[in-house]
């Protein structure tokens, strides 16, 4: 959680033992999620894992088969969407094309009977917050895609919902605009202190914006944590693979010492911190992130106290600021090391013999 986060200790939204099936398909399978008031909380996972269905159940557009939904401690499971104090923003923001920005944003306020003077004032305030001051009289066609999405956001926020539910809201924008909007959305959320529940299949997006992330797979929550916890301490192969790239390997424990276990690989070794009950002979699934693998001369590894293996550079992929080195390690397979292009290590070329090494703490034991 960042120091500037608006998260409180109160419960904003609680999904309690929620299951939802569509015919044979179990879309959401016994999900339990507690979202704190003021939190930027993302549901992250591949297509079809149940993110949107979960969000739609919070909004009241779908009814769970079992379980309950609480908003600020109030059981809203049986309430209609209009009775729940939440709003939703979609990827395809349907603004009314014939109405200007002001009328689009104040639409909901008009429906709920707020008087004209207050409506105008609240629209002006929320347009400030979404960084569109003075845009009241523009029509949607006079706005860029990012600006239109900000109007949709203003429209969803102007009646001050207790939570905003966002379903891939930046999916239609190009990459550059998407990056800008990610930071802006986070800033807007922080300024308002409103709980945001954000659905995305884009791990970078979730890591950039969220206070916490629930990683979903096949209708279930695999892990909940801060971006750093999820990235650095994934608890399953699925989470590790989904959140960034990794070098996965089978680690057959041949030796144990204190809290460490390891195996030899050619003249080198791979070691990991392992639980006390892991016996010699056990095979664990382990992984190391590409950015953690340092390259050095074959006889002089950068991290001699960690894992050290030796192999041959098979391929170098130049990506501008960084390069990827595919290193073939006899007895282990291929490892990918990511190095910054300005580092000395990135001078290695195809065919070079190198040591690949990483610190003990960076061998992730997955399950
Ligand atoms: P995406 O990122 O592609 O939107 P998602 O993680 O949001 O995926 P859901 O839309 O929640 O996934 O769908 C979960 C599963 O439930 C999928 O297998 C989907 O096909 C199924 N599903 C969702 N809505 C319905 C429906 N109305 N009728 C039948 N099956 C549905």
CSV table of N, CA, C and O in Angstrom, one decimal, residues 44-46 203 207 213-217 220-246 287 289 364 366-367:
chain,number,residue,atom,x,y,z
A,44,UNK,N,-8.1,-9.3,-11.2
A,44,UNK,CA,-7.2,-9.6,-12.3
A,44,UNK,C,-7.2,-11.0,-12.7
A,44,UNK,O,-7.1,-11.9,-11.8
A,45,UNK,N,-7.3,-11.3,-14.0
A,45,UNK,CA,-7.2,-12.7,-14.4
A,45,UNK,C,-7.5,-12.8,-15.9
A,45,UNK,O,-7.9,-11.9,-16.5
A,46,UNK,N,-7.3,-14.0,-16.4
A,46,UNK,CA,-7.5,-14.2,-17.8
A,46,UNK,C,-9.0,-14.2,-18.2
A,46,UNK,O,-9.8,-14.3,-17.3
A,203,UNK,N,-2.0,-7.3,-16.4
A,203,UNK,CA,-1.3,-7.4,-15.1
A,203,UNK,C,-0.5,-6.1,-14.8
A,203,UNK,O,-0.5,-5.6,-13.7
A,207,UNK,N,-1.0,-3.8,-11.5
A,207,UNK,CA,0.2,-3.5,-10.7
A,207,UNK,C,0.4,-2.0,-10.5
A,207,UNK,O,0.7,-1.4,-9.5
A,213,UNK,N,-4.7,-6.5,-5.1
A,213,UNK,CA,-5.2,-7.2,-6.3
A,213,UNK,C,-5.7,-8.6,-5.8
A,213,UNK,O,-5.0,-9.2,-5.0
A,214,UNK,N,-6.8,-9.0,-6.4
A,214,UNK,CA,-7.2,-10.4,-6.3
A,214,UNK,C,-7.0,-11.1,-7.6
A,214,UNK,O,-7.6,-10.6,-8.6
A,215,UNK,N,-6.1,-12.1,-7.6
A,215,UNK,CA,-5.8,-12.8,-8.9
A,215,UNK,C,-6.8,-13.9,-9.0
A,215,UNK,O,-6.9,-14.8,-8.1
A,216,UNK,N,-7.6,-13.9,-10.1
A,216,UNK,CA,-8.6,-15.0,-10.3
A,216,UNK,C,-8.2,-16.0,-11.4
A,216,UNK,O,-7.6,-15.6,-12.3
A,217,UNK,N,-8.7,-17.2,-11.2
A,217,UNK,CA,-8.4,-18.2,-12.2
A,217,UNK,C,-9.6,-19.2,-12.1
A,217,UNK,O,-9.9,-19.7,-11.0
A,220,UNK,N,-12.2,-18.9,-9.3
A,220,UNK,CA,-11.7,-18.8,-7.9
A,220,UNK,C,-10.7,-17.7,-7.7
A,220,UNK,O,-10.0,-17.4,-8.6
A,221,UNK,N,-10.5,-17.3,-6.4
A,221,UNK,CA,-9.5,-16.3,-6.1
A,221,UNK,C,-8.2,-17.1,-5.7
A,221,UNK,O,-8.3,-17.9,-4.8
A,222,UNK,N,-7.1,-16.9,-6.5
A,222,UNK,CA,-5.9,-17.6,-6.2
A,222,UNK,C,-5.1,-17.0,-5.1
A,222,UNK,O,-4.4,-17.6,-4.4
A,223,UNK,N,-5.1,-15.6,-5.2
A,223,UNK,CA,-4.2,-14.9,-4.2
A,223,UNK,C,-4.7,-13.5,-4.1
A,223,UNK,O,-5.1,-12.9,-5.1
A,224,UNK,N,-4.7,-12.9,-2.9
A,224,UNK,CA,-5.0,-11.5,-2.7
A,224,UNK,C,-3.7,-10.9,-2.1
A,224,UNK,O,-3.2,-11.4,-1.1
A,225,UNK,N,-3.3,-9.7,-2.6
A,225,UNK,CA,-2.2,-9.0,-2.0
A,225,UNK,C,-1.9,-7.7,-2.6
A,225,UNK,O,-2.6,-7.3,-3.6
A,226,UNK,N,-0.9,-7.0,-2.1
A,226,UNK,CA,-0.5,-5.7,-2.7
A,226,UNK,C,0.2,-6.1,-4.0
A,226,UNK,O,0.7,-7.2,-4.1
A,227,UNK,N,0.4,-5.1,-4.9
A,227,UNK,CA,1.1,-5.4,-6.1
A,227,UNK,C,2.5,-6.1,-5.8
A,227,UNK,O,2.9,-7.1,-6.4
A,228,UNK,N,3.2,-5.5,-4.8
A,228,UNK,CA,4.5,-6.1,-4.5
A,228,UNK,C,4.4,-7.5,-4.0
A,228,UNK,O,5.2,-8.4,-4.4
A,229,UNK,N,3.5,-7.8,-3.1
A,229,UNK,CA,3.3,-9.1,-2.6
A,229,UNK,C,3.0,-10.1,-3.7
A,229,UNK,O,3.6,-11.2,-3.7
A,230,UNK,N,2.1,-9.7,-4.6
A,230,UNK,CA,1.7,-10.6,-5.7
A,230,UNK,C,2.9,-10.9,-6.6
A,230,UNK,O,3.1,-12.0,-7.0
A,231,UNK,N,3.7,-9.9,-6.9
A,231,UNK,CA,4.8,-10.0,-7.8
A,231,UNK,C,5.9,-10.7,-7.2
A,231,UNK,O,6.5,-11.6,-7.8
A,232,UNK,N,6.3,-10.4,-6.0
A,232,UNK,CA,7.5,-10.9,-5.4
A,232,UNK,C,7.3,-12.2,-4.6
A,232,UNK,O,8.2,-13.0,-4.4
A,233,UNK,N,6.0,-12.4,-4.2
A,233,UNK,CA,5.7,-13.7,-3.4
A,233,UNK,C,4.5,-14.3,-4.0
A,233,UNK,O,3.5,-14.5,-3.2
A,234,UNK,N,4.5,-14.7,-5.2
A,234,UNK,CA,3.3,-15.4,-5.8
A,234,UNK,C,3.2,-16.8,-5.1
A,234,UNK,O,4.2,-17.4,-4.8
A,235,UNK,N,2.0,-17.2,-4.8
A,235,UNK,CA,1.8,-18.4,-4.0
A,235,UNK,C,1.4,-19.6,-4.9
A,235,UNK,O,1.3,-20.7,-4.4
A,236,UNK,N,1.3,-19.4,-6.2
A,236,UNK,CA,1.1,-20.5,-7.0
A,236,UNK,C,1.7,-20.3,-8.4
A,236,UNK,O,2.1,-19.1,-8.7
A,237,UNK,N,1.9,-21.4,-9.1
A,237,UNK,CA,2.5,-21.3,-10.5
A,237,UNK,C,1.6,-20.4,-11.3
A,237,UNK,O,2.1,-19.6,-12.1
A,238,UNK,N,0.3,-20.5,-11.2
A,238,UNK,CA,-0.6,-19.7,-12.0
A,238,UNK,C,-0.3,-18.2,-11.8
A,238,UNK,O,-0.1,-17.4,-12.7
A,239,UNK,N,-0.3,-17.8,-10.5
A,239,UNK,CA,-0.1,-16.4,-10.2
A,239,UNK,C,1.3,-15.9,-10.7
A,239,UNK,O,1.4,-14.9,-11.3
A,240,UNK,N,2.3,-16.7,-10.4
A,240,UNK,CA,3.7,-16.3,-10.8
A,240,UNK,C,3.7,-16.2,-12.3
A,240,UNK,O,4.3,-15.2,-12.8
A,241,UNK,N,3.1,-17.1,-13.1
A,241,UNK,CA,3.1,-17.0,-14.5
A,241,UNK,C,2.3,-15.9,-15.1
A,241,UNK,O,2.7,-15.2,-16.1
A,242,UNK,N,1.2,-15.6,-14.4
A,242,UNK,CA,0.3,-14.6,-14.9
A,242,UNK,C,0.8,-13.2,-14.7
A,242,UNK,O,0.7,-12.3,-15.5
A,243,UNK,N,1.5,-13.0,-13.5
A,243,UNK,CA,2.0,-11.7,-13.1
A,243,UNK,C,3.4,-11.6,-13.6
A,243,UNK,O,4.3,-12.0,-12.9
A,244,UNK,N,3.7,-11.2,-14.8
A,244,UNK,CA,5.0,-11.0,-15.3
A,244,UNK,C,5.6,-12.4,-15.7
A,244,UNK,O,5.0,-13.4,-15.5
A,245,UNK,N,6.7,-12.3,-16.4
A,245,UNK,CA,7.3,-13.5,-16.9
A,245,UNK,C,8.2,-14.2,-15.8
A,245,UNK,O,8.6,-13.5,-14.9
A,246,UNK,N,8.5,-15.4,-16.0
A,246,UNK,CA,9.3,-16.1,-15.0
A,246,UNK,C,10.0,-17.3,-15.6
A,246,UNK,O,9.6,-17.8,-16.7
A,287,UNK,N,10.8,-20.9,-9.3
A,287,UNK,CA,10.9,-20.0,-10.4
A,287,UNK,C,11.8,-18.8,-10.0
A,287,UNK,O,12.1,-18.6,-8.8
A,289,UNK,N,12.6,-14.7,-11.5
A,289,UNK,CA,12.2,-13.6,-12.4
A,289,UNK,C,13.4,-13.3,-13.3
A,289,UNK,O,14.5,-13.2,-12.8
A,364,UNK,N,11.9,-18.3,-6.1
A,364,UNK,CA,10.5,-18.4,-5.6
A,364,UNK,C,10.0,-19.8,-5.6
A,364,UNK,O,10.1,-20.5,-6.6
A,366,UNK,N,7.0,-22.1,-5.5
A,366,UNK,CA,5.6,-21.8,-5.9
A,366,UNK,C,4.6,-22.7,-5.2
A,366,UNK,O,3.5,-22.2,-4.9
A,367,UNK,N,4.8,-23.9,-5.0
A,367,UNK,CA,3.8,-24.7,-4.3
A,367,UNK,C,4.4,-26.0,-3.8
A,367,UNK,O,5.5,-26.3,-4.1
